[in-house]
PDB file of C-alpha atoms and ligand atoms in Angstrom:
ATOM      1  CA  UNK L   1     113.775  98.152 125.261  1.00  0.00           C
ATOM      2  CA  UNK L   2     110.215  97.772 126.479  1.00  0.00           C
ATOM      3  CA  UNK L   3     109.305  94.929 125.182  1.00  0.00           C
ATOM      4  CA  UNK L   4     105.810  94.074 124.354  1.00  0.00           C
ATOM      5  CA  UNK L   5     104.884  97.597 124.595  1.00  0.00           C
ATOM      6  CA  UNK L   6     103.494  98.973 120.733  1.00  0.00           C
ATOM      7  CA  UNK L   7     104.032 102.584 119.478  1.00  0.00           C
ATOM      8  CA  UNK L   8     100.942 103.650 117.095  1.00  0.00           C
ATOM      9  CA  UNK L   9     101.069 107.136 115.279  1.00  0.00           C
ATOM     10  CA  UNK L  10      98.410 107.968 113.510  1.00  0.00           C
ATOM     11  CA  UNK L  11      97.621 110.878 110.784  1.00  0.00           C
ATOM     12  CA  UNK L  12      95.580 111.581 107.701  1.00  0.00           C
ATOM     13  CA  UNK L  13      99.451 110.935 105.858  1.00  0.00           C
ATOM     14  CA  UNK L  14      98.360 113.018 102.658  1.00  0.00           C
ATOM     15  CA  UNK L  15     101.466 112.821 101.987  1.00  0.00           C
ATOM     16  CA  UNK L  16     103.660 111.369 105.056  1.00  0.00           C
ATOM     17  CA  UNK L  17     106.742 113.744 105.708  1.00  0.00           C
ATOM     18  CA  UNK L  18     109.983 114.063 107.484  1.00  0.00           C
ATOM     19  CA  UNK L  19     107.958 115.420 110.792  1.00  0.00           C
ATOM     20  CA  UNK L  20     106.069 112.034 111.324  1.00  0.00           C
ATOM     21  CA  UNK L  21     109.118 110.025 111.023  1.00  0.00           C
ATOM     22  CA  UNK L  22     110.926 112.667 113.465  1.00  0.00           C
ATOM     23  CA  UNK L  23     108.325 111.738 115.915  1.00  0.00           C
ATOM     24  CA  UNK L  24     108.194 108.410 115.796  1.00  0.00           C
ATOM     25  CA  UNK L  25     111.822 108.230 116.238  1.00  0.00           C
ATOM     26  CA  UNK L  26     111.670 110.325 119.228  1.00  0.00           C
ATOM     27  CA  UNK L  27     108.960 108.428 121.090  1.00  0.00           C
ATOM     28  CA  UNK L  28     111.029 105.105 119.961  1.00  0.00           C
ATOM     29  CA  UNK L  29     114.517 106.807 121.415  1.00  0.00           C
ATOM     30  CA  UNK L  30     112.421 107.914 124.812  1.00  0.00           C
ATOM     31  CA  UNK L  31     110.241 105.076 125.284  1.00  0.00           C
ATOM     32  CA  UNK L  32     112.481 102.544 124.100  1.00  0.00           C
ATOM     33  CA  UNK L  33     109.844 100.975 121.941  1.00  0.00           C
ATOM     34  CA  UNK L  34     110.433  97.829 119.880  1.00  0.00           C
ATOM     35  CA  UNK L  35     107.743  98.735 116.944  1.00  0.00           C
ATOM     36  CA  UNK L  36     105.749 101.647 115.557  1.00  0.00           C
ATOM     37  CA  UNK L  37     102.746 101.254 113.654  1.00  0.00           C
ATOM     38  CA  UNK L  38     101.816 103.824 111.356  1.00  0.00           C
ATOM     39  CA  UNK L  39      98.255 104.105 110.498  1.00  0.00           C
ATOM     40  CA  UNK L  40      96.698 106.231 108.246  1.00  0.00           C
ATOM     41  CA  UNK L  41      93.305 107.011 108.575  1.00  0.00           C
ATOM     42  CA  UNK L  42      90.264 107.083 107.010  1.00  0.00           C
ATOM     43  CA  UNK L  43      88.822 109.861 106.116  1.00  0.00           C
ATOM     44  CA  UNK L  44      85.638 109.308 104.835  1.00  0.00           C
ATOM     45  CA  UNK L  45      85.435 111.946 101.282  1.00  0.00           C
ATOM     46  CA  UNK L  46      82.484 113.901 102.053  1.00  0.00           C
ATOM     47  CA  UNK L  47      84.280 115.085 104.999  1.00  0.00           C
ATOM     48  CA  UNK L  48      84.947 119.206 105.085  1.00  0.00           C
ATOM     49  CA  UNK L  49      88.411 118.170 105.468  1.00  0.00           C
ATOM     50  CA  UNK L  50      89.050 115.339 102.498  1.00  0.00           C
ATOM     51  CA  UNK L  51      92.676 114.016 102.209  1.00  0.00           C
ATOM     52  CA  UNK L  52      93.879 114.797  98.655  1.00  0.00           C
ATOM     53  CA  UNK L  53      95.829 111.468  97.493  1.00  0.00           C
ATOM     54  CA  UNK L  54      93.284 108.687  97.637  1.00  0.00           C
ATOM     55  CA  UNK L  55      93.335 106.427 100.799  1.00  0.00           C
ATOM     56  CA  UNK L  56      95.644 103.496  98.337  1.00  0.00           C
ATOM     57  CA  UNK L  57      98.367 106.254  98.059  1.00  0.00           C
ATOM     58  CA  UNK L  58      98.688 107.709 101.376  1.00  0.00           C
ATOM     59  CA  UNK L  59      99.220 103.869 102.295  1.00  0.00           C
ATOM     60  CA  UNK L  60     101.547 103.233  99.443  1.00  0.00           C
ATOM     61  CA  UNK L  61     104.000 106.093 100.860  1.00  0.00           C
ATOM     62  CA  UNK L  62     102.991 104.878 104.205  1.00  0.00           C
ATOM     63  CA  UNK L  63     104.626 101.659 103.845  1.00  0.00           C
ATOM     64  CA  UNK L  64     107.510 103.175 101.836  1.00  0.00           C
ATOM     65  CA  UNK L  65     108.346 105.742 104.626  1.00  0.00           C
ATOM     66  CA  UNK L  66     108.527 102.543 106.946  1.00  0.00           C
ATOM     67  CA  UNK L  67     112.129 101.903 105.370  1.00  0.00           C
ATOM     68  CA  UNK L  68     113.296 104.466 106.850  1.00  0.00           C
ATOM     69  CA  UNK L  69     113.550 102.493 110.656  1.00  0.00           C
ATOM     70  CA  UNK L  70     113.608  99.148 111.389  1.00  0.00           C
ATOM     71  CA  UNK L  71     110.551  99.739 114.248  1.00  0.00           C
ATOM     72  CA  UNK L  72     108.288 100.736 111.679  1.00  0.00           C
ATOM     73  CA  UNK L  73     105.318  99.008 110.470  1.00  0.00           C
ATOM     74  CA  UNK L  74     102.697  99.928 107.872  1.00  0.00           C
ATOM     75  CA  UNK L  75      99.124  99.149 109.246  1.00  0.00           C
ATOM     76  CA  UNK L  76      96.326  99.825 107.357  1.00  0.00           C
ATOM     77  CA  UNK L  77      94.027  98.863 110.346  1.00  0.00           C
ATOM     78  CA  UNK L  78      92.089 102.086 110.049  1.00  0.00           C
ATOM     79  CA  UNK L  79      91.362 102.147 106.579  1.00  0.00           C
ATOM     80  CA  UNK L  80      90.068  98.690 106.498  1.00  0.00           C
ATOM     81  CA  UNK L  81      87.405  99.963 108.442  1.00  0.00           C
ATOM     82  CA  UNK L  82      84.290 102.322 107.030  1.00  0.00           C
ATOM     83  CA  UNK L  83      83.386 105.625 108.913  1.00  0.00           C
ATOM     84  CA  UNK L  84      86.000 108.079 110.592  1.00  0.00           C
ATOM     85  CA  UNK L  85      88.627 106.879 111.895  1.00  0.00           C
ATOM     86  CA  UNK L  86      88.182 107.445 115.845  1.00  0.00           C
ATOM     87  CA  UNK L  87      91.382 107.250 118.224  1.00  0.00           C
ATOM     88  CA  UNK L  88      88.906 105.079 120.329  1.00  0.00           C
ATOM     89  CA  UNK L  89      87.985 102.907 118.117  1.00  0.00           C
ATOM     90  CA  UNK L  90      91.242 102.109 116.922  1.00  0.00           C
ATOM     91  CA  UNK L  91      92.781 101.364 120.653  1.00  0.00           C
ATOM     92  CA  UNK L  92      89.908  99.420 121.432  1.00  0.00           C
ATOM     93  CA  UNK L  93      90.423  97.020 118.325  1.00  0.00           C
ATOM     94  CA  UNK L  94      94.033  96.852 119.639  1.00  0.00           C
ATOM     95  CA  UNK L  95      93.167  95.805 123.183  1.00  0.00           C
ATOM     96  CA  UNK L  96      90.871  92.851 121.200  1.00  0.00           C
ATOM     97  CA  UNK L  97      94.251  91.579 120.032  1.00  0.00           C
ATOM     98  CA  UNK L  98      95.658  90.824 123.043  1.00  0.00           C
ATOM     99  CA  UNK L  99      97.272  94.595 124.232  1.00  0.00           C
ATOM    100  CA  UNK L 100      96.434  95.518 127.607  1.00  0.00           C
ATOM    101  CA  UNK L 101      96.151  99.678 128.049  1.00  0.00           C
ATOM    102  CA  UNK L 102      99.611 100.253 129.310  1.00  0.00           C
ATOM    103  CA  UNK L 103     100.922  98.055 126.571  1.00  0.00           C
ATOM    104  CA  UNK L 104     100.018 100.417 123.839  1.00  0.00           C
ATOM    105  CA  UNK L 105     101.342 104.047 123.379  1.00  0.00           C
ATOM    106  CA  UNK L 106      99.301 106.309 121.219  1.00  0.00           C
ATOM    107  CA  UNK L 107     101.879 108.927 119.861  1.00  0.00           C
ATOM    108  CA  UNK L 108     101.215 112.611 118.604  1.00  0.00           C
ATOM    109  CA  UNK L 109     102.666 116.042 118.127  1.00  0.00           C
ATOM    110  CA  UNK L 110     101.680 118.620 120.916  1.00  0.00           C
ATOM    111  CA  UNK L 111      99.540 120.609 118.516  1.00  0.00           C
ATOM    112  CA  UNK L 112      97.228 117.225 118.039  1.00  0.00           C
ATOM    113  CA  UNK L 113      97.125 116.355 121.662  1.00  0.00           C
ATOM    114  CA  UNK L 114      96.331 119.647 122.447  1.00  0.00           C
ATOM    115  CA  UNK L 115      92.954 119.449 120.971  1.00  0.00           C
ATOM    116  CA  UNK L 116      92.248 115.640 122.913  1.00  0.00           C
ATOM    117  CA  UNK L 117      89.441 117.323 124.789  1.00  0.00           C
ATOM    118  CA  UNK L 118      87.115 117.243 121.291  1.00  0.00           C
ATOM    119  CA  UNK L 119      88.436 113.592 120.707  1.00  0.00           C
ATOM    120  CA  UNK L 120      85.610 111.112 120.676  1.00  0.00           C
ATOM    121  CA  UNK L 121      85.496 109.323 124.070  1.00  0.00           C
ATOM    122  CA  UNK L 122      87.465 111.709 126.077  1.00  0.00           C
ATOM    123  CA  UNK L 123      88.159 111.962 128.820  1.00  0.00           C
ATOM    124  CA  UNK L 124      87.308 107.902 128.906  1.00  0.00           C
ATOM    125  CA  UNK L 125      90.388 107.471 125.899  1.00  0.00           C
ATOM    126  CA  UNK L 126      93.220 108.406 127.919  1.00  0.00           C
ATOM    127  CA  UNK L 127      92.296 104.929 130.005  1.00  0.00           C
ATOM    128  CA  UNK L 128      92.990 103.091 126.793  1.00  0.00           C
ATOM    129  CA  UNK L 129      96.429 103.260 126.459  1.00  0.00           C
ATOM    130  CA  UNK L 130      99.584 105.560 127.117  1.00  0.00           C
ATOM    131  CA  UNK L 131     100.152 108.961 125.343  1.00  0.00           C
ATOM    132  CA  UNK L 132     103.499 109.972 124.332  1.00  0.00           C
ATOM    133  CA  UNK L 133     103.135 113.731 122.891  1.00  0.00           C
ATOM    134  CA  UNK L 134     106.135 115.183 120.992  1.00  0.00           C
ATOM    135  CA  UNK L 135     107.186 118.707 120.372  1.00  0.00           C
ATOM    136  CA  UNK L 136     106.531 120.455 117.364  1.00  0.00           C
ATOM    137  CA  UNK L 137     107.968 123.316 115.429  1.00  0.00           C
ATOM    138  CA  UNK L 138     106.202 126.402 117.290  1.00  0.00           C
ATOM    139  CA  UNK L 139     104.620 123.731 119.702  1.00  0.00           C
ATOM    140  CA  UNK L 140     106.272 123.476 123.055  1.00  0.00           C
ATOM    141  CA  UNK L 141     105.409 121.602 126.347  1.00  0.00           C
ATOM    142  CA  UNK L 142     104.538 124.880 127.481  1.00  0.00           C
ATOM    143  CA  UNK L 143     100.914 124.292 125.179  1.00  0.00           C
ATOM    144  CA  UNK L 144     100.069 121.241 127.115  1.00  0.00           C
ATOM    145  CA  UNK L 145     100.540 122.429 130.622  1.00  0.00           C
ATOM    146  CA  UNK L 146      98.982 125.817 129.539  1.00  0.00           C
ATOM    147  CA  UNK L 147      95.800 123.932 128.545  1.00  0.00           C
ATOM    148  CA  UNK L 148      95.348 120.763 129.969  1.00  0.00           C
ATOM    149  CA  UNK L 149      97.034 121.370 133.334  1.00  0.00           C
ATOM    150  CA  UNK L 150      94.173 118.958 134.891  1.00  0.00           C
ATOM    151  CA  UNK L 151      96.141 116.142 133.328  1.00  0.00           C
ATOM    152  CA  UNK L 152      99.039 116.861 135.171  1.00  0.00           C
ATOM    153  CA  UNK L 153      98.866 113.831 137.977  1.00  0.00           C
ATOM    154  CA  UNK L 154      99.231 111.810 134.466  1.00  0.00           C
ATOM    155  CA  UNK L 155     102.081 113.161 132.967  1.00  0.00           C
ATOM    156  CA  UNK L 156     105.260 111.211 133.420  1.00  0.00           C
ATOM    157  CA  UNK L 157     108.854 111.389 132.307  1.00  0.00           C
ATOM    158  CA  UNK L 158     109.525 109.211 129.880  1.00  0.00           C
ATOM    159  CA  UNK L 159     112.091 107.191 131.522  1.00  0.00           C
ATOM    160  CA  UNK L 160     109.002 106.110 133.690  1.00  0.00           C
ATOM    161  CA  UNK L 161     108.012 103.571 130.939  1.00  0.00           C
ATOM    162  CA  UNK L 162     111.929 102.425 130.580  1.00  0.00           C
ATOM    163  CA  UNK L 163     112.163 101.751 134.558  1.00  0.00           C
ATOM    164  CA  UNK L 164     108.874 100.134 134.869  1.00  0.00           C
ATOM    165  CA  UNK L 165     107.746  98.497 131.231  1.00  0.00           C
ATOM    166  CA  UNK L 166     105.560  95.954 133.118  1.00  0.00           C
ATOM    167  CA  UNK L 167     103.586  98.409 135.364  1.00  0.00           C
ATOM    168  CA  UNK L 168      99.768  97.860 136.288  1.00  0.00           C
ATOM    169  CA  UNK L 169      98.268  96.658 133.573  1.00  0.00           C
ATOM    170  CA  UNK L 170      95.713  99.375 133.553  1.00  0.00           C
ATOM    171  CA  UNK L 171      97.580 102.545 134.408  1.00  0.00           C
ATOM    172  CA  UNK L 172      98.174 104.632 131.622  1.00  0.00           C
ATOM    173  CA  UNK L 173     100.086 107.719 131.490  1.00  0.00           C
ATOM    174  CA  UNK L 174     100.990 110.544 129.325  1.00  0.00           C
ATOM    175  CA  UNK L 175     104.910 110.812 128.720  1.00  0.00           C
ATOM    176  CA  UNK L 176     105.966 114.427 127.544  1.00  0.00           C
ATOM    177  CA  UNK L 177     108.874 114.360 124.906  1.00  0.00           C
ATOM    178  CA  UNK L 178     110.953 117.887 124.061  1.00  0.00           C
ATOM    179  CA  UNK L 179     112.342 116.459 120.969  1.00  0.00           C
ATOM    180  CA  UNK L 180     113.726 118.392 117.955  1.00  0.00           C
ATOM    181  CA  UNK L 181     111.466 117.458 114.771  1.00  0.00           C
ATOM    182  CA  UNK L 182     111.799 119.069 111.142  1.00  0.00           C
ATOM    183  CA  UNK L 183     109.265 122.110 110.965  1.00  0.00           C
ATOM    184  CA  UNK L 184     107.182 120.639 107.971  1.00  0.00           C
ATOM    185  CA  UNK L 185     103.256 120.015 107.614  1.00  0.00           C
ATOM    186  CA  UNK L 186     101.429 117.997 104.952  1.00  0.00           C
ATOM    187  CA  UNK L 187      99.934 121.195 104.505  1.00  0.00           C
ATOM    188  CA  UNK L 188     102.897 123.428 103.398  1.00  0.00           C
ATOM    189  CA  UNK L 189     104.187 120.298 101.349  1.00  0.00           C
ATOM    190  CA  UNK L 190     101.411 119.568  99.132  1.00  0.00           C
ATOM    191  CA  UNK L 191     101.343 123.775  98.649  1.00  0.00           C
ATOM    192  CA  UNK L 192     105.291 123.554  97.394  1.00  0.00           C
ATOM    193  CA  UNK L 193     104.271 120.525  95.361  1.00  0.00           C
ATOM    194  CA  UNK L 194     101.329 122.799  93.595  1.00  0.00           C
ATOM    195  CA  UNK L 195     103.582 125.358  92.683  1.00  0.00           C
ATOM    196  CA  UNK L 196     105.929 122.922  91.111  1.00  0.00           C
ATOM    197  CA  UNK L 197     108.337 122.974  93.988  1.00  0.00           C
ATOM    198  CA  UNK L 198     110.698 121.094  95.201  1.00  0.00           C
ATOM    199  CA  UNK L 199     110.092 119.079  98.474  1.00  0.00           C
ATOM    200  CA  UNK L 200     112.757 115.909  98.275  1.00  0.00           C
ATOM    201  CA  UNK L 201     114.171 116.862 101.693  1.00  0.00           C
ATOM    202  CA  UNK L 202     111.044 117.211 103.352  1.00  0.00           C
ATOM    203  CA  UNK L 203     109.884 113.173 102.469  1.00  0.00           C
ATOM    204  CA  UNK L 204     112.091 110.176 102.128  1.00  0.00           C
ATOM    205  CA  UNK L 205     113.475 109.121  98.729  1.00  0.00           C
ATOM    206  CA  UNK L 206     111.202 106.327  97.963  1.00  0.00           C
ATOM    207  CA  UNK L 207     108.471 108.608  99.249  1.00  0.00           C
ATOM    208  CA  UNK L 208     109.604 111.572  96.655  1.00  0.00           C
ATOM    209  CA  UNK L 209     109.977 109.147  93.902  1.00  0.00           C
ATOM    210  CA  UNK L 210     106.680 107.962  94.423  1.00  0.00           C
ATOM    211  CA  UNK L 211     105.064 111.701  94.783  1.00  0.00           C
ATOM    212  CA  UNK L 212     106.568 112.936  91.712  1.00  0.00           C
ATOM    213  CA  UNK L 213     105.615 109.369  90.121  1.00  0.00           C
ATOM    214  CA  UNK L 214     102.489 109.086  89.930  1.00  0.00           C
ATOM    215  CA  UNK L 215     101.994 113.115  89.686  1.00  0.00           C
ATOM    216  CA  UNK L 216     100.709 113.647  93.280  1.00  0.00           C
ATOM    217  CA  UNK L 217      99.107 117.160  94.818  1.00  0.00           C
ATOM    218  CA  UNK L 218      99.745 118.426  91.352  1.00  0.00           C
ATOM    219  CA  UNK L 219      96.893 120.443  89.218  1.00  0.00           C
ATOM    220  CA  UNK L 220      95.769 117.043  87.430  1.00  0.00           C
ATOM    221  CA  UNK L 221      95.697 116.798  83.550  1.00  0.00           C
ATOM    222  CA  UNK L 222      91.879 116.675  83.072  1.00  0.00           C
ATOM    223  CA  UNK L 223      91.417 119.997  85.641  1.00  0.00           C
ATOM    224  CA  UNK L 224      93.589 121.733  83.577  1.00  0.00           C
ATOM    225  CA  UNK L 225      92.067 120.607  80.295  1.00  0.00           C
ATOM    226  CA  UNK L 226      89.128 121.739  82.258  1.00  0.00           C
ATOM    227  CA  UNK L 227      90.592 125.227  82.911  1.00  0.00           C
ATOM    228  CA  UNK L 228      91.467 125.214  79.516  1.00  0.00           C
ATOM    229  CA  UNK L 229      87.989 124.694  78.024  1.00  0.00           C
ATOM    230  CA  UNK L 230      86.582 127.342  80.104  1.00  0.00           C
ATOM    231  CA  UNK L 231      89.103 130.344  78.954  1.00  0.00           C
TER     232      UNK L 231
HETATM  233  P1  ATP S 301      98.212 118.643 107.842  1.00  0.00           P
HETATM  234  O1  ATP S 301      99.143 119.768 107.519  1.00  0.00           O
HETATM  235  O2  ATP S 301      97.507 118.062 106.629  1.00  0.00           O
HETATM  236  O3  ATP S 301      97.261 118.970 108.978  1.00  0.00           O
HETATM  237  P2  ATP S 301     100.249 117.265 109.433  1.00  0.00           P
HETATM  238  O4  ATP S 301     101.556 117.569 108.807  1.00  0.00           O
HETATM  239  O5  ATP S 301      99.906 118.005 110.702  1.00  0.00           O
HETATM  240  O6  ATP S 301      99.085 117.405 108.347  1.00  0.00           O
HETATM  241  P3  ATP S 301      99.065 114.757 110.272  1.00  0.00           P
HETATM  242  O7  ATP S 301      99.029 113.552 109.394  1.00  0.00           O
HETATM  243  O8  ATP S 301      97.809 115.500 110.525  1.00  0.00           O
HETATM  244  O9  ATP S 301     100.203 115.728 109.641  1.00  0.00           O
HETATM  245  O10 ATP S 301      99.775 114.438 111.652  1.00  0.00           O
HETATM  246  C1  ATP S 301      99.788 113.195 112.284  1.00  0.00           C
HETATM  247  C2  ATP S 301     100.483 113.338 113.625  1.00  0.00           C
HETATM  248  O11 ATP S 301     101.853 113.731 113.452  1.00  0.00           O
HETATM  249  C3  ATP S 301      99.869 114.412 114.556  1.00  0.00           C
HETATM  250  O12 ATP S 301      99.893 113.895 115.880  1.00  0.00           O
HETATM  251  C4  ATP S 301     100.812 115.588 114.419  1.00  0.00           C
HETATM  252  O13 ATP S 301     100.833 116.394 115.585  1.00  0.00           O
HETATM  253  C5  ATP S 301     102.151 114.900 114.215  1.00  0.00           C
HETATM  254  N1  ATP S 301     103.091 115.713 113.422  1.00  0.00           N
HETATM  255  C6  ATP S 301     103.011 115.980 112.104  1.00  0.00           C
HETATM  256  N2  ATP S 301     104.070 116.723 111.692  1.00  0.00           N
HETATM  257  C7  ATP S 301     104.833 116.939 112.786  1.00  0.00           C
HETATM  258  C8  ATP S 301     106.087 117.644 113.011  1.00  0.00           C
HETATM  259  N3  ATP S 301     106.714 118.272 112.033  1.00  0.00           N
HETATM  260  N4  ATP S 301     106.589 117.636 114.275  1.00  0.00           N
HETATM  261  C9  ATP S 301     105.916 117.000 115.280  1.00  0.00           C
HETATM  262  N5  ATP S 301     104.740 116.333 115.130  1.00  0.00           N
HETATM  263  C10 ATP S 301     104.208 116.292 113.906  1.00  0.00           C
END
């Protein structure tokens, strides 16, 4: 265990799968981390990019995908706040709670960490808490080295954290995981779940009861009333 030390993963969540929870369970195996918080963001609706399920429902499955594990926490930190959610912002709201930079661990898949040079605040982010970036389907380790190879006197094992929990306070690092996770994407879910698919192994049950529930990333009754009218 490292105690004291908090996992965060963050995502848009629209809807939260299989793949996030694969990820947070292999930063929590490698890292030995007592508690995850998953945070959905906001994303404000003008943006080119709006989630699809309103910000209440991506936290509703949020917090019913934290059944899965013990070490996870819903926190709807993020969405409490107005504007787009920044990776900055959100570790520096941390550190006002009492976490010191190497007491936080900012989790992602390789494909998100990949992009950290167009994150706000970079390279000045990486000096707000640790990174632990996870394999995905199609996304090696390979990726990372390949394109951030300046980064390299930062990456660590992730036994690192394990053997020395309590390092200097502000010495952050960025712990590669090779870690198997399901190949899934919010993306290719809410397509099955348009074309009336079925996707109950892809999300946990509560998480699939409450999709198919409340009618989620389905063609909603009024569009196709709409469609209709048009004909
Ligand atoms: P979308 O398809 O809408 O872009 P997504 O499935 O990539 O969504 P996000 O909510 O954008 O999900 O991802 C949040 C974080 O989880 C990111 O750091 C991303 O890299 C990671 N992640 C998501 N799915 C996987 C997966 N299957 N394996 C590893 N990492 C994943």
């Amino acid at each position: 265990m490292s105690p004291g030390i908090v996992g965060v993963l963050g995502g848009t969540f629209d809807p939260i799968h299989r793949g996030h929870l694969d990820v947070a369970r292999a930063a929590h195996d490698a890292l030995g981390l007592e508690r995850i918080l998953l945070m959905p963001a906001h994303v404000p609706p003008h943006r080119h990019r709006a989630p699809h399920a309103s910000a209440y429902h991506r936290f509703a499955m949020t917090a019913l995908a934290a059944q899965d594990a013990p070490y996870l926490v819903a926190d709807d930190a993020e969405l409490r706040v107005d504007g787009p959610s920044y990776t900055a912002h959100t570790l520096a709201r941390l550190a006002t709670t009492g976490y010191a930079p190497s007491q936080i661990v900012f989790i992602t898949g390789v494909d998100a960490f990949a992009e950290i040079a167009t994150w706000f605040d970079y390279p000045r982010v990486l000096d707000a808490a640790h990174f632990a970036v996870v394999t995905r389907p199609g996304h090696g380790l390979d990726l990372i080295e390949a394109r951030l190879g300046a980064l390299r006197p930062r990456f660590a094992p992730p036994q690192a954290l394990r053997d020395a929990p309590a390092a200097n306070a502000y010495e952050t690092r960025v712990f590669l995981i090779d870690a198997p996770t399901s190949d899934v994407s919010s993306t290719s879910l809410r397509a099955a779940l348009a074309a009336g698919g079925d996707v109950a192994a892809l999300v946990t049950p509560p998480v699939h009861a409450h999709i198919v529930r409340h009618g989620l990333y389905r063609p909603s009754l009024s569009q196709a009333g709409r469609l209709h009218e048009e004909s």
